[in-house]
mmCIF file of C-alpha atoms in Angstrom:
data_model
loop_
_atom_site.group_PDB
_atom_site.id
_atom_site.type_symbol
_atom_site.label_atom_id
_atom_site.label_comp_id
_atom_site.label_asym_id
_atom_site.label_seq_id
_atom_site.Cartn_x
_atom_site.Cartn_y
_atom_site.Cartn_z
ATOM 1 C CA MET A 108 -0.338 -13.287 19.667
ATOM 2 C CA PRO A 109 -1.843 -9.979 20.710
ATOM 3 C CA HIS A 110 -2.949 -7.554 18.302
ATOM 4 C CA ILE A 111 -2.003 -3.755 18.144
ATOM 5 C CA ALA A 112 -3.956 -1.314 15.917
ATOM 6 C CA ALA A 113 -1.307 1.521 15.652
ATOM 7 C CA ARG A 114 -3.768 4.251 14.578
ATOM 8 C CA ARG A 115 -5.650 3.507 17.609
ATOM 9 C CA LEU A 116 -3.053 4.218 20.179
ATOM 10 C CA GLY A 117 -3.503 7.335 21.831
ATOM 11 C CA SER A 118 0.249 8.064 22.616
ATOM 12 C CA GLU A 119 3.689 6.682 22.909
ATOM 13 C CA SER A 120 3.030 6.079 26.739
ATOM 14 C CA MET A 121 0.070 4.067 25.915
ATOM 15 C CA LEU A 122 1.846 1.738 23.600
ATOM 16 C CA SER A 123 4.809 1.410 26.083
ATOM 17 C CA ALA A 124 2.321 0.742 29.059
ATOM 18 C CA MET A 125 0.755 -1.727 26.923
ATOM 19 C CA LEU A 126 3.828 -3.596 25.887
ATOM 20 C CA SER A 127 5.165 -3.525 29.734
ATOM 21 C CA ALA A 128 1.722 -5.361 30.668
ATOM 22 C CA LEU A 129 2.028 -7.922 27.837
ATOM 23 C CA VAL A 130 5.603 -8.792 28.648
ATOM 24 C CA ASN A 131 5.391 -8.804 32.208
ATOM 25 C CA ASP A 132 2.116 -10.443 32.737
ATOM 26 C CA ALA A 133 1.896 -12.921 29.740
ATOM 27 C CA GLN A 134 5.786 -12.885 28.590
ATOM 28 C CA VAL A 135 4.957 -11.914 25.209
ATOM 29 C CA SER A 136 7.689 -11.668 22.821
ATOM 30 C CA ARG A 137 5.219 -11.650 19.342
ATOM 31 C CA LEU A 138 2.932 -9.072 17.972
ATOM 32 C CA LEU A 139 0.805 -8.822 15.048
ATOM 33 C CA LEU A 140 0.589 -5.141 13.961
ATOM 34 C CA VAL A 141 -1.904 -3.374 11.729
ATOM 35 C CA ALA A 142 -2.593 0.441 10.693
ATOM 36 C CA GLY A 143 -6.295 0.172 12.396
ATOM 37 C CA ASP A 144 -9.106 1.950 10.941
ATOM 38 C CA ALA A 145 -9.178 5.210 13.357
ATOM 39 C CA ASP A 146 -9.352 8.170 11.124
ATOM 40 C CA PRO A 147 -7.815 10.661 11.809
ATOM 41 C CA PRO A 148 -5.185 8.598 14.175
ATOM 42 C CA LYS A 149 -5.980 8.824 17.849
ATOM 43 C CA GLY A 150 -2.205 9.521 18.299
ATOM 44 C CA PRO A 151 1.336 9.787 16.906
ATOM 45 C CA PHE A 152 1.332 6.362 14.993
ATOM 46 C CA LEU A 153 0.191 6.938 11.331
ATOM 47 C CA ASP A 154 0.745 3.225 10.451
ATOM 48 C CA THR A 155 2.715 -0.010 11.365
ATOM 49 C CA ALA A 156 5.952 1.471 10.141
ATOM 50 C CA THR A 157 5.753 4.243 12.547
ATOM 51 C CA ILE A 158 5.463 2.050 15.366
ATOM 52 C CA LEU A 159 8.715 -0.182 14.080
ATOM 53 C CA ARG A 160 10.618 3.240 13.515
ATOM 54 C CA SER A 161 10.043 4.206 17.178
ATOM 55 C CA GLY A 162 12.302 1.558 18.793
ATOM 56 C CA ILE A 163 9.658 0.979 21.467
ATOM 57 C CA LEU A 164 9.548 -2.572 20.425
ATOM 58 C CA GLU A 165 12.999 -3.211 20.723
ATOM 59 C CA GLN A 166 12.957 -1.432 24.349
ATOM 60 C CA HIS A 167 10.687 -4.278 25.578
ATOM 61 C CA GLY A 168 11.836 -7.190 24.156
ATOM 62 C CA ILE A 169 9.544 -8.059 21.291
ATOM 63 C CA ARG A 170 11.626 -10.384 19.103
ATOM 64 C CA HIS A 171 9.004 -11.190 16.334
ATOM 65 C CA VAL A 172 6.306 -9.027 14.409
ATOM 66 C CA SER A 173 3.781 -9.974 11.990
ATOM 67 C CA ILE A 174 2.575 -7.569 9.594
ATOM 68 C CA ALA A 175 -1.084 -7.796 7.387
ATOM 69 C CA GLY A 176 -0.814 -8.585 3.676
ATOM 70 C CA HIS A 177 -3.140 -7.748 1.361
ATOM 71 C CA PRO A 178 -3.652 -10.270 -1.870
ATOM 72 C CA GLU A 179 -6.672 -8.730 -3.205
ATOM 73 C CA GLY A 180 -5.647 -5.242 -2.555
ATOM 74 C CA HIS A 181 -6.825 -2.214 0.046
ATOM 75 C CA PRO A 182 -9.726 -0.247 -0.093
ATOM 76 C CA VAL A 183 -7.426 3.012 0.145
ATOM 77 C CA GLN A 184 -4.049 1.822 -1.008
ATOM 78 C CA ASN A 185 -3.210 0.438 -4.632
ATOM 79 C CA ALA A 186 -0.870 -2.196 -5.315
ATOM 80 C CA ALA A 187 2.464 -0.078 -5.893
ATOM 81 C CA MET A 188 1.478 1.838 -2.375
ATOM 82 C CA LEU A 189 1.274 -1.778 -0.423
ATOM 83 C CA THR A 190 4.229 -3.067 -1.796
ATOM 84 C CA SER A 191 6.317 -0.021 -1.030
ATOM 85 C CA ALA A 192 4.864 -0.277 2.535
ATOM 86 C CA LEU A 193 5.766 -3.891 2.752
ATOM 87 C CA LEU A 194 9.525 -3.214 1.633
ATOM 88 C CA GLU A 195 10.097 0.085 4.104
ATOM 89 C CA LYS A 196 8.938 -2.365 6.826
ATOM 90 C CA ARG A 197 10.966 -5.268 5.723
ATOM 91 C CA LEU A 198 14.203 -2.835 5.797
ATOM 92 C CA ILE A 199 13.163 -1.397 9.322
ATOM 93 C CA MET A 200 12.834 -4.849 10.651
ATOM 94 C CA GLU A 201 15.750 -6.512 9.484
ATOM 95 C CA ALA A 202 17.992 -3.208 10.077
ATOM 96 C CA ALA A 203 16.397 -3.797 13.942
ATOM 97 C CA ASN A 204 17.293 -7.751 13.976
ATOM 98 C CA ILE A 205 13.422 -8.600 14.369
ATOM 99 C CA GLU A 206 12.366 -11.561 12.933
ATOM 100 C CA TRP A 207 9.033 -11.041 11.181
ATOM 101 C CA SER A 208 6.462 -12.812 9.202
ATOM 102 C CA ILE A 209 3.082 -11.897 7.079
ATOM 103 C CA PHE A 210 -0.427 -12.737 7.688
ATOM 104 C CA THR A 211 -2.982 -12.224 5.100
ATOM 105 C CA GLN A 212 -6.756 -11.125 4.746
ATOM 106 C CA PHE A 213 -8.744 -14.071 3.953
ATOM 107 C CA ALA A 214 -9.932 -14.745 0.267
ATOM 108 C CA PHE A 215 -12.100 -17.016 -1.120
ATOM 109 C CA ALA A 216 -9.815 -18.323 -4.202
ATOM 110 C CA SER A 217 -6.586 -19.045 -3.976
ATOM 111 C CA GLU A 218 -5.172 -17.693 -7.783
ATOM 112 C CA PRO A 219 -4.468 -14.218 -6.370
ATOM 113 C CA VAL A 220 -3.132 -15.020 -3.177
ATOM 114 C CA LEU A 221 -0.496 -17.510 -4.898
ATOM 115 C CA ALA A 222 0.165 -15.203 -7.522
ATOM 116 C CA TRP A 223 0.638 -12.296 -4.780
ATOM 117 C CA ILE A 224 2.923 -14.646 -2.763
ATOM 118 C CA GLY A 225 4.905 -15.137 -6.036
ATOM 119 C CA GLU A 226 5.673 -11.482 -6.384
ATOM 120 C CA LEU A 227 6.938 -11.227 -3.129
ATOM 121 C CA ARG A 228 9.405 -13.720 -3.538
ATOM 122 C CA ARG A 229 10.499 -12.295 -6.405
ATOM 123 C CA LEU A 230 11.029 -9.047 -5.007
ATOM 124 C CA GLY A 231 13.103 -10.942 -2.379
ATOM 125 C CA ILE A 232 10.865 -11.175 0.528
ATOM 126 C CA GLU A 233 11.380 -14.458 2.242
ATOM 127 C CA ALA A 234 9.319 -13.879 5.582
ATOM 128 C CA PRO A 235 7.018 -16.622 6.378
ATOM 129 C CA ILE A 236 3.547 -15.895 4.875
ATOM 130 C CA HIS A 237 0.699 -17.165 6.660
ATOM 131 C CA ILE A 238 -2.554 -17.608 4.510
ATOM 132 C CA GLY A 239 -5.766 -16.121 5.801
ATOM 133 C CA ILE A 240 -8.535 -19.103 5.147
ATOM 134 C CA PRO A 241 -12.267 -18.312 6.157
ATOM 135 C CA GLY A 242 -12.978 -20.718 8.660
ATOM 136 C CA PRO A 243 -16.559 -22.943 8.448
ATOM 137 C CA ALA A 244 -19.433 -20.580 8.876
ATOM 138 C CA SER A 245 -22.722 -19.701 7.405
ATOM 139 C CA VAL A 246 -22.731 -18.214 3.863
ATOM 140 C CA ARG A 247 -24.672 -15.081 5.463
ATOM 141 C CA THR A 248 -21.598 -14.885 7.815
ATOM 142 C CA LEU A 249 -19.202 -15.342 5.038
ATOM 143 C CA LEU A 250 -20.670 -12.620 3.003
ATOM 144 C CA LYS A 251 -20.667 -10.320 5.899
ATOM 145 C CA PHE A 252 -17.011 -10.751 6.812
ATOM 146 C CA ALA A 253 -16.259 -10.015 3.126
ATOM 147 C CA ALA A 254 -17.751 -6.997 3.057
ATOM 148 C CA VAL A 255 -16.392 -5.823 5.924
ATOM 149 C CA CYS A 256 -13.075 -6.532 5.094
ATOM 150 C CA GLY A 257 -13.437 -5.440 1.292
ATOM 151 C CA VAL A 258 -12.830 -9.053 0.038
ATOM 152 C CA SER A 259 -13.730 -10.025 -3.429
ATOM 153 C CA ALA A 260 -17.172 -11.936 -2.953
ATOM 154 C CA SER A 261 -18.083 -12.329 -6.894
ATOM 155 C CA THR A 262 -20.686 -14.575 -7.649
ATOM 156 C CA SER A 263 -17.989 -16.385 -9.664
ATOM 157 C CA VAL A 264 -15.444 -16.609 -6.747
ATOM 158 C CA LEU A 265 -18.372 -17.777 -4.304
ATOM 159 C CA LYS A 266 -19.128 -20.450 -6.779
ATOM 160 C CA LYS A 267 -15.535 -21.648 -7.207
ATOM 161 C CA TYR A 268 -15.848 -21.676 -3.141
ATOM 162 C CA GLY A 269 -18.784 -23.884 -3.128
ATOM 163 C CA LEU A 270 -21.269 -21.271 -2.221
ATOM 164 C CA SER A 271 -24.244 -19.666 -3.593
ATOM 165 C CA ILE A 272 -25.876 -16.191 -2.305
ATOM 166 C CA THR A 273 -29.149 -18.429 -2.517
ATOM 167 C CA GLN A 274 -27.788 -20.187 0.303
ATOM 168 C CA LEU A 275 -27.844 -18.122 2.850
ATOM 169 C CA LEU A 276 -28.858 -20.100 5.809
ATOM 170 C CA SER A 277 -26.631 -23.019 5.091
ATOM 171 C CA SER A 278 -22.988 -23.884 6.195
ATOM 172 C CA ALA A 279 -19.849 -23.764 4.084
ATOM 173 C CA GLY A 280 -16.437 -25.229 4.971
ATOM 174 C CA PRO A 281 -13.374 -24.214 3.035
ATOM 175 C CA ASP A 282 -12.632 -28.132 1.624
ATOM 176 C CA ALA A 283 -12.210 -26.934 -1.795
ATOM 177 C CA LEU A 284 -9.762 -23.852 -1.098
ATOM 178 C CA VAL A 285 -7.378 -25.814 1.094
ATOM 179 C CA ASN A 286 -7.465 -28.481 -1.484
ATOM 180 C CA GLU A 287 -6.375 -25.786 -4.148
ATOM 181 C CA TYR A 288 -3.704 -25.014 -1.556
ATOM 182 C CA ALA A 289 -2.248 -28.346 -0.756
ATOM 183 C CA THR A 290 -1.781 -28.712 -4.732
ATOM 184 C CA GLY A 291 -0.352 -24.969 -5.223
ATOM 185 C CA LEU A 292 1.872 -24.786 -2.608
ATOM 186 C CA SER A 293 3.812 -28.094 -3.555
ATOM 187 C CA ASN A 294 5.604 -25.658 -5.825
ATOM 188 C CA ALA A 295 8.756 -24.894 -3.460
ATOM 189 C CA GLU A 296 9.107 -21.662 -5.147
ATOM 190 C CA TYR A 297 6.561 -20.119 -2.513
ATOM 191 C CA GLY A 298 8.628 -20.609 0.353
ATOM 192 C CA ASP A 299 7.511 -20.948 3.793
ATOM 193 C CA VAL A 300 4.087 -20.617 3.466
ATOM 194 C CA ARG A 301 1.116 -21.476 6.109
ATOM 195 C CA LEU A 302 -2.598 -21.684 6.360
ATOM 196 C CA HIS A 303 -4.288 -19.170 9.035
ATOM 197 C CA PHE A 304 -7.643 -19.882 9.843
ATOM 198 C CA TYR A 305 -10.321 -17.069 10.684
ATOM 199 C CA PRO A 306 -12.933 -18.973 13.021
ATOM 200 C CA PHE A 307 -15.880 -16.889 11.771
ATOM 201 C CA GLY A 308 -18.375 -19.494 12.593
ATOM 202 C CA GLY A 309 -16.699 -19.998 15.819
ATOM 203 C CA LEU A 310 -13.506 -21.779 17.204
ATOM 204 C CA HIS A 311 -15.208 -24.806 17.981
ATOM 205 C CA LYS A 312 -16.587 -25.411 14.389
ATOM 206 C CA THR A 313 -13.216 -24.641 13.272
ATOM 207 C CA VAL A 314 -11.361 -26.953 15.223
ATOM 208 C CA ASP A 315 -13.846 -29.716 14.459
ATOM 209 C CA TRP A 316 -13.508 -29.072 11.015
ATOM 210 C CA LEU A 317 -9.705 -29.164 11.269
ATOM 211 C CA GLN A 318 -9.743 -32.484 12.922
ATOM 212 C CA GLU A 319 -12.130 -34.081 10.283
ATOM 213 C CA TYR A 320 -9.873 -32.741 7.405
ATOM 214 C CA ARG A 321 -6.968 -34.259 8.699
ATOM 215 C CA THR A 322 -8.352 -37.621 9.140
ATOM 216 C CA ARG A 323 -9.540 -37.938 5.522
ATOM 217 C CA PRO A 324 -7.801 -40.455 3.638
ATOM 218 C CA SER A 325 -5.375 -38.837 1.436
#
C-alpha cells in the first residue's frame, strides 16, 4: 500500500502523475494518506482532507483510503482537533463511496489505544482499525523512533512493555503488548481491529518473531 504525504506534493498535476503511475504500472487501488511534516506545504494540499475533497483519487480509480490515527495525541493538534478532522474525512469518503480504514501510530501500552478505539466506536466510526505495534528491535532503536514520532516513552510505560533505559543494547519484542491486545480485543464492542507491525528492527526479525509467536501453545 503506497504512502502519500499531502504536504510534500508540489501540485495537483504531481499527485495525478503519481497516481497514474501507481495504477497503471502496479495496479494500485489502495493508498495510505498522511498530512506529512512539510511546513509550509510544498503545494496546494494542506492535509489529507484537501486531497480527499479534490476528487483526484476517484478519477484514478482509488477504491480504498487508509488514514492515520493518533491514540496518544499529536504534537501540533489537540484531541478535539484530531477527532474533528477524523469525522470530516469520514464524511468526505463516505460521500464519495470510498472504503476507508485507520492505521494508528505505534504505542508501548494498550490502555490508551483501547480507550481511543472505544471512543471512536461511540462516535459511530465503524471503519477497520489497524493498531500500530513496534516490532522487535533494540531498546535504543525503539526509543529513537518513539522520540521522532512523539510516542509516550515514560519510564512506567517502558517498564510495562518490558524495557529499561539501562538495557539500551538489548533487544525487545512486543510479546507482553500483543498478549494485552489479545485479551482486550476479545470484547466485541471494539469492532474490526487488527494489528499492524512496524518493523523497526528489520523485516526479517519481525517476520521471525511473528512465526515464533504464532506457534506458541495457547
